[in-house]
Amino acid sequence: MNESGVVAAPTERVLDLFHGVRLTPTQRRIAHCLVQHAGAAAYLSAAEVAELAGVSQPSVTRFAMALGHDGYPALRRRLRELTATGAGGPVDTDNELQRAVRTESGNLDRLAGQLADRERITEVGALLAASRPLPVLGLRAAAPLAAYFAFFAAKVHPDVRVLDDGGSLLADRLEQAAAAGATALLAFVLPRYPRETLDALREARTAGLTVVAITDSPVSPAAEHAEVVLPAAVGTDLVFDLHTAPMTLAMVVLQAICDATPAETQARLEAFESSAARRQLFLG
């Protein structure tokens, strides 16, 4: 049960296993695999988990021990406890569309709990506000979120650069941003994790940029390449993913950027409103 009194979904309960544990990149791959296959993983052998995650069987054993268990069988028993459906609870009469929406409510509740740590998000806001220019990366499914964030960020930040196309030019644009004075990159990294996105994060690190990643899980593949990981769960109950929580987190990050430079933010907003009134941009 989470802070709101709502029974947590199996994937959330599995995620709780990894909170506060420093995992190696290989262990993050195993953790991500367990989260993605929360129901089935509890009944797989160590060898099957290793094959699913693309790692060695000893790595799975070491992973279990890193979580405080004496081996994988003990971890598997714990996974079964976490993913078992409890009996005697209220009967679920929702249809699949209602369940999808209610899951999003749970994702937002979880995000709200994470934001109790104001200091961390404040530091992220200051880091991104100081980057001039500020490159914002989002490829494929993440491109609309990057564009949405950048649309509003451009009203309070002098130079926001959206990177929403892959290919060889993407590395060029990252290098150009760094040469122009950028010190940080905000990246949206969402399932199914485009290979080009992870390549771009490596390029950004090579160019000297501090990578802040908004992604779906603390054990997302982005965690291996980002200095700061901001997780916001993605809804998976419909044919295509729901990005309610990542979009909300994007706006929270933008608020932190505004809070980092209040005088500049106010001046830029007033200038925009004056320009909008002069050009009669809006009806209301």
CSV table of C-alpha atoms in Angstrom, one decimal:
chain,number,residue,atom,x,y,z
A,1,MET,CA,0.0,0.0,0.0
A,2,ASN,CA,1.4,3.4,-0.9
A,3,GLU,CA,1.2,6.8,0.9
A,4,SER,CA,-2.3,7.4,-0.5
A,5,GLY,CA,-3.6,4.2,1.0
A,6,VAL,CA,-3.9,2.6,-2.5
A,7,VAL,CA,-2.6,-0.9,-2.9
A,8,ALA,CA,0.5,-0.7,-5.1
A,9,ALA,CA,0.7,-2.5,-8.4
A,10,PRO,CA,3.0,-5.5,-8.7
A,11,THR,CA,5.5,-3.5,-10.8
A,12,GLU,CA,5.7,-0.8,-8.1
A,13,ARG,CA,6.2,-3.4,-5.4
A,14,VAL,CA,9.1,-4.9,-7.4
A,15,LEU,CA,10.6,-1.4,-8.0
A,16,ASP,CA,10.6,-0.9,-4.2
A,17,LEU,CA,13.2,-3.7,-3.9
A,18,PHE,CA,15.8,-1.6,-5.7
A,19,HIS,CA,15.2,1.8,-3.9
A,20,GLY,CA,18.3,2.9,-2.1
A,21,VAL,CA,20.5,0.1,-3.6
A,22,ARG,CA,23.4,1.1,-5.8
A,23,LEU,CA,23.4,-1.2,-8.7
A,24,THR,CA,26.0,-1.8,-11.4
A,25,PRO,CA,25.0,-1.3,-15.1
A,26,THR,CA,24.6,-5.1,-15.4
A,27,GLN,CA,22.5,-5.3,-12.3
A,28,ARG,CA,20.3,-2.5,-13.6
A,29,ARG,CA,19.6,-4.5,-16.7
A,30,ILE,CA,18.5,-7.4,-14.5
A,31,ALA,CA,16.4,-5.1,-12.4
A,32,HIS,CA,14.8,-3.6,-15.4
A,33,CYS,CA,14.0,-7.1,-16.8
A,34,LEU,CA,12.3,-8.1,-13.5
A,35,VAL,CA,10.2,-4.9,-13.5
A,36,GLN,CA,9.2,-5.3,-17.2
A,37,HIS,CA,8.2,-9.0,-16.6
A,38,ALA,CA,7.1,-8.6,-13.0
A,39,GLY,CA,4.4,-11.3,-13.1
A,40,ALA,CA,6.4,-14.0,-15.0
A,41,ALA,CA,9.9,-13.3,-13.5
A,42,ALA,CA,8.8,-14.7,-10.1
A,43,TYR,CA,8.5,-18.1,-11.7
A,44,LEU,CA,11.7,-18.2,-13.8
A,45,SER,CA,15.0,-19.8,-12.9
A,46,ALA,CA,18.2,-17.9,-12.6
A,47,ALA,CA,19.3,-19.2,-16.0
A,48,GLU,CA,16.0,-18.0,-17.6
A,49,VAL,CA,16.3,-14.6,-16.1
A,50,ALA,CA,19.9,-14.4,-17.3
A,51,GLU,CA,18.8,-15.2,-20.8
A,52,LEU,CA,15.9,-12.7,-20.7
A,53,ALA,CA,18.2,-9.9,-19.5
A,54,GLY,CA,21.1,-10.9,-21.7
A,55,VAL,CA,23.6,-11.4,-18.8
A,56,SER,CA,25.4,-14.4,-17.2
A,57,GLN,CA,23.8,-16.6,-14.6
A,58,PRO,CA,26.4,-15.7,-12.0
A,59,SER,CA,25.4,-12.1,-12.5
A,60,VAL,CA,21.9,-12.9,-11.5
A,61,THR,CA,23.1,-14.6,-8.4
A,62,ARG,CA,25.3,-11.6,-7.5
A,63,PHE,CA,22.4,-9.4,-8.1
A,64,ALA,CA,20.2,-11.3,-5.7
A,65,MET,CA,23.0,-11.0,-3.1
A,66,ALA,CA,23.3,-7.3,-3.7
A,67,LEU,CA,19.7,-7.0,-2.7
A,68,GLY,CA,20.4,-8.8,0.6
A,69,HIS,CA,19.4,-12.3,-0.3
A,70,ASP,CA,21.5,-15.4,0.1
A,71,GLY,CA,20.9,-16.4,-3.5
A,72,TYR,CA,18.5,-16.2,-6.4
A,73,PRO,CA,15.9,-18.7,-4.9
A,74,ALA,CA,15.4,-16.4,-1.9
A,75,LEU,CA,14.9,-13.5,-4.3
A,76,ARG,CA,12.4,-15.5,-6.3
A,77,ARG,CA,10.4,-16.3,-3.2
A,78,ARG,CA,10.3,-12.6,-2.4
A,79,LEU,CA,9.2,-11.7,-5.9
A,80,ARG,CA,6.4,-14.2,-5.6
A,81,GLU,CA,5.2,-12.6,-2.4
A,82,LEU,CA,5.3,-9.1,-4.0
A,83,THR,CA,3.5,-10.1,-7.2
A,84,ALA,CA,0.9,-12.4,-5.7
A,85,THR,CA,-2.7,-11.1,-6.0
A,86,GLY,CA,-4.1,-10.7,-2.5
A,87,ALA,CA,-7.4,-12.4,-1.8
A,88,GLY,CA,-10.3,-10.9,0.1
A,89,GLY,CA,-10.0,-7.4,-1.4
A,90,PRO,CA,-12.7,-5.4,-3.1
A,91,VAL,CA,-14.0,-6.9,-6.4
A,92,ASP,CA,-12.6,-5.0,-9.4
A,93,THR,CA,-15.6,-4.0,-11.5
A,94,ASP,CA,-13.7,-1.6,-13.7
A,95,ASN,CA,-13.4,-2.2,-17.4
A,96,GLU,CA,-10.0,-2.1,-19.1
A,97,LEU,CA,-10.3,1.6,-20.0
A,98,GLN,CA,-11.1,2.6,-16.4
A,99,ARG,CA,-8.2,0.5,-15.1
A,100,ALA,CA,-5.8,2.2,-17.5
A,101,VAL,CA,-6.9,5.6,-16.2
A,102,ARG,CA,-6.8,4.5,-12.6
A,103,THR,CA,-3.3,3.2,-13.1
A,104,GLU,CA,-2.3,6.7,-14.3
A,105,SER,CA,-3.7,8.1,-11.0
A,106,GLY,CA,-1.4,5.7,-9.2
A,107,ASN,CA,1.6,6.7,-11.3
A,108,LEU,CA,0.9,10.4,-10.4
A,109,ASP,CA,0.6,9.5,-6.7
A,110,ARG,CA,4.0,7.7,-6.9
A,111,LEU,CA,5.5,10.8,-8.6
A,112,ALA,CA,4.1,13.1,-5.9
A,113,GLY,CA,5.7,11.0,-3.2
A,114,GLN,CA,9.1,11.3,-5.0
A,115,LEU,CA,8.8,15.1,-5.1
A,116,ALA,CA,8.8,15.2,-1.3
A,117,ASP,CA,12.6,15.7,-1.8
A,118,ARG,CA,12.4,19.3,-3.0
A,119,GLU,CA,16.2,19.8,-2.7
A,120,ARG,CA,16.9,17.3,-5.5
A,121,ILE,CA,14.5,18.9,-8.0
A,122,THR,CA,15.7,22.4,-7.0
A,123,GLU,CA,19.3,21.3,-7.9
A,124,VAL,CA,18.1,20.0,-11.2
A,125,GLY,CA,16.3,23.3,-12.0
A,126,ALA,CA,19.5,25.3,-11.2
A,127,LEU,CA,21.6,23.0,-13.3
A,128,LEU,CA,19.4,23.3,-16.4
A,129,ALA,CA,18.7,27.0,-16.0
A,130,ALA,CA,22.5,27.6,-16.0
A,131,SER,CA,23.0,25.8,-19.3
A,132,ARG,CA,23.1,28.3,-22.1
A,133,PRO,CA,22.0,26.9,-24.6
A,134,LEU,CA,19.8,24.1,-23.1
A,135,PRO,CA,19.6,21.1,-25.4
A,136,VAL,CA,16.4,19.0,-25.0
A,137,LEU,CA,16.5,15.5,-26.4
A,138,GLY,CA,13.5,13.3,-27.3
A,139,LEU,CA,13.4,10.8,-30.1
A,140,ARG,CA,10.5,8.8,-31.5
A,141,ALA,CA,7.8,8.5,-28.9
A,142,ALA,CA,9.6,10.9,-26.6
A,143,ALA,CA,9.7,13.7,-29.3
A,144,PRO,CA,6.3,15.2,-28.4
A,145,LEU,CA,7.3,15.5,-24.8
A,146,ALA,CA,10.6,17.2,-25.7
A,147,ALA,CA,8.7,19.6,-27.9
A,148,TYR,CA,6.0,20.3,-25.3
A,149,PHE,CA,8.6,21.1,-22.7
A,150,ALA,CA,10.7,23.2,-25.0
A,151,PHE,CA,7.6,25.2,-26.2
A,152,PHE,CA,7.1,26.6,-22.7
A,153,ALA,CA,10.8,26.6,-21.6
A,154,ALA,CA,11.6,28.9,-24.5
A,155,LYS,CA,9.5,31.6,-22.8
A,156,VAL,CA,11.7,31.7,-19.8
A,157,HIS,CA,15.1,30.4,-21.1
A,158,PRO,CA,17.0,32.4,-23.8
A,159,ASP,CA,18.2,29.4,-25.9
A,160,VAL,CA,16.4,26.1,-25.9
A,161,ARG,CA,17.4,23.6,-28.6
A,162,VAL,CA,15.1,20.6,-29.3
A,163,LEU,CA,16.9,17.5,-30.6
A,164,ASP,CA,14.2,15.3,-32.0
A,165,ASP,CA,15.9,13.8,-35.1
A,166,GLY,CA,18.4,10.9,-34.9
A,167,GLY,CA,21.2,10.1,-37.3
A,168,SER,CA,24.7,11.4,-37.6
A,169,LEU,CA,23.6,15.0,-37.4
A,170,LEU,CA,22.4,14.5,-33.8
A,171,ALA,CA,26.0,14.1,-32.6
A,172,ASP,CA,26.9,17.2,-34.6
A,173,ARG,CA,24.2,19.2,-32.8
A,174,LEU,CA,25.2,18.0,-29.4
A,175,GLU,CA,28.8,19.1,-30.1
A,176,GLN,CA,27.6,22.4,-31.4
A,177,ALA,CA,25.5,23.0,-28.3
A,178,ALA,CA,28.5,22.2,-26.1
A,179,ALA,CA,30.7,24.5,-28.1
A,180,ALA,CA,28.2,27.3,-27.7
A,181,GLY,CA,28.3,27.0,-23.9
A,182,ALA,CA,25.8,24.2,-23.0
A,183,THR,CA,26.7,22.5,-19.8
A,184,ALA,CA,23.7,20.1,-19.4
A,185,LEU,CA,21.3,18.1,-21.5
A,186,LEU,CA,17.7,17.2,-20.6
A,187,ALA,CA,16.7,13.9,-22.2
A,188,PHE,CA,13.3,12.2,-22.4
A,189,VAL,CA,14.0,8.4,-22.6
A,190,LEU,CA,10.9,6.3,-22.8
A,191,PRO,CA,10.1,2.7,-23.8
A,192,ARG,CA,11.0,1.2,-26.1
A,193,TYR,CA,14.3,3.1,-25.6
A,194,PRO,CA,15.6,3.9,-29.1
A,195,ARG,CA,19.2,2.8,-29.6
A,196,GLU,CA,19.9,6.3,-31.0
A,197,THR,CA,18.8,7.9,-27.8
A,198,LEU,CA,21.2,5.9,-25.7
A,199,ASP,CA,24.0,6.6,-28.2
A,200,ALA,CA,23.2,10.3,-28.0
A,201,LEU,CA,23.5,10.2,-24.2
A,202,ARG,CA,27.0,8.7,-24.5
A,203,GLU,CA,27.8,11.5,-27.1
A,204,ALA,CA,26.6,14.1,-24.7
A,205,ARG,CA,28.7,12.8,-21.9
A,206,THR,CA,31.7,12.7,-24.2
A,207,ALA,CA,31.0,16.4,-25.1
A,208,GLY,CA,31.1,17.3,-21.4
A,209,LEU,CA,27.4,17.7,-20.8
A,210,THR,CA,25.7,16.7,-17.6
A,211,VAL,CA,22.8,14.4,-18.6
A,212,VAL,CA,19.5,14.7,-16.8
A,213,ALA,CA,17.1,12.0,-17.9
A,214,ILE,CA,13.3,11.8,-17.4
A,215,THR,CA,12.6,8.2,-17.9
A,216,ASP,CA,10.1,5.6,-16.8
A,217,SER,CA,12.0,3.8,-14.1
A,218,PRO,CA,15.1,4.1,-11.9
A,219,VAL,CA,16.4,1.0,-13.6
A,220,SER,CA,15.8,2.3,-17.1
A,221,PRO,CA,18.6,1.8,-19.6
A,222,ALA,CA,19.1,5.6,-19.4
A,223,ALA,CA,20.4,5.2,-15.8
A,224,GLU,CA,23.7,3.9,-17.2
A,225,HIS,CA,24.4,7.1,-19.1
A,226,ALA,CA,22.8,9.9,-17.0
A,227,GLU,CA,24.2,11.7,-13.9
A,228,VAL,CA,20.6,12.5,-12.8
A,229,VAL,CA,17.7,10.1,-13.3
A,230,LEU,CA,14.2,11.4,-12.7
A,231,PRO,CA,11.7,8.5,-12.9
A,232,ALA,CA,8.0,8.8,-13.8
A,233,ALA,CA,6.1,5.6,-14.6
A,234,VAL,CA,4.6,5.0,-18.0
A,235,GLY,CA,1.1,3.5,-18.4
A,236,THR,CA,1.1,0.2,-20.3
A,237,ASP,CA,-2.5,-0.9,-20.1
A,238,LEU,CA,-3.6,0.3,-23.5
A,239,VAL,CA,-2.3,-0.5,-27.0
A,240,PHE,CA,0.1,2.5,-26.8
A,241,ASP,CA,1.8,3.9,-23.7
A,242,LEU,CA,0.4,6.6,-21.6
A,243,HIS,CA,2.9,9.4,-20.7
A,244,THR,CA,0.9,11.3,-18.1
A,245,ALA,CA,3.4,11.1,-15.3
A,246,PRO,CA,6.5,11.9,-17.5
A,247,MET,CA,4.7,15.0,-18.9
A,248,THR,CA,3.8,16.1,-15.4
A,249,LEU,CA,7.4,15.6,-14.3
A,250,ALA,CA,8.6,17.7,-17.3
A,251,MET,CA,6.4,20.6,-16.1
A,252,VAL,CA,7.7,20.2,-12.6
A,253,VAL,CA,11.3,20.4,-13.9
A,254,LEU,CA,10.3,23.6,-15.8
A,255,GLN,CA,8.9,25.1,-12.6
A,256,ALA,CA,12.2,24.4,-10.9
A,257,ILE,CA,14.0,26.2,-13.8
A,258,CYS,CA,11.8,29.2,-13.3
A,259,ASP,CA,12.4,29.1,-9.5
A,260,ALA,CA,16.1,29.1,-10.1
A,261,THR,CA,16.0,32.4,-12.0
A,262,PRO,CA,13.0,34.3,-10.7
A,263,ALA,CA,13.9,37.8,-11.8
A,264,GLU,CA,14.9,36.7,-15.4
A,265,THR,CA,11.8,34.5,-15.6
A,266,GLN,CA,9.5,37.3,-14.6
A,267,ALA,CA,11.1,39.7,-17.1
A,268,ARG,CA,10.9,37.2,-20.0
A,269,LEU,CA,7.2,36.4,-19.2
A,270,GLU,CA,6.3,40.0,-19.1
A,271,ALA,CA,8.1,40.7,-22.4
A,272,PHE,CA,6.2,37.8,-24.0
A,273,GLU,CA,2.8,39.0,-22.7
A,274,SER,CA,3.5,42.4,-24.0
A,275,SER,CA,4.5,41.0,-27.4
A,276,ALA,CA,1.4,38.7,-27.4
A,277,ALA,CA,-0.9,41.7,-26.7
A,278,ARG,CA,0.7,43.8,-29.4
A,279,ARG,CA,0.3,41.1,-32.0
A,280,GLN,CA,-3.2,40.0,-30.7
A,281,LEU,CA,-2.1,36.4,-30.5
A,282,PHE,CA,-4.9,35.2,-28.2
A,283,LEU,CA,-8.7,35.7,-28.0
A,284,GLY,CA,-8.8,35.5,-24.2
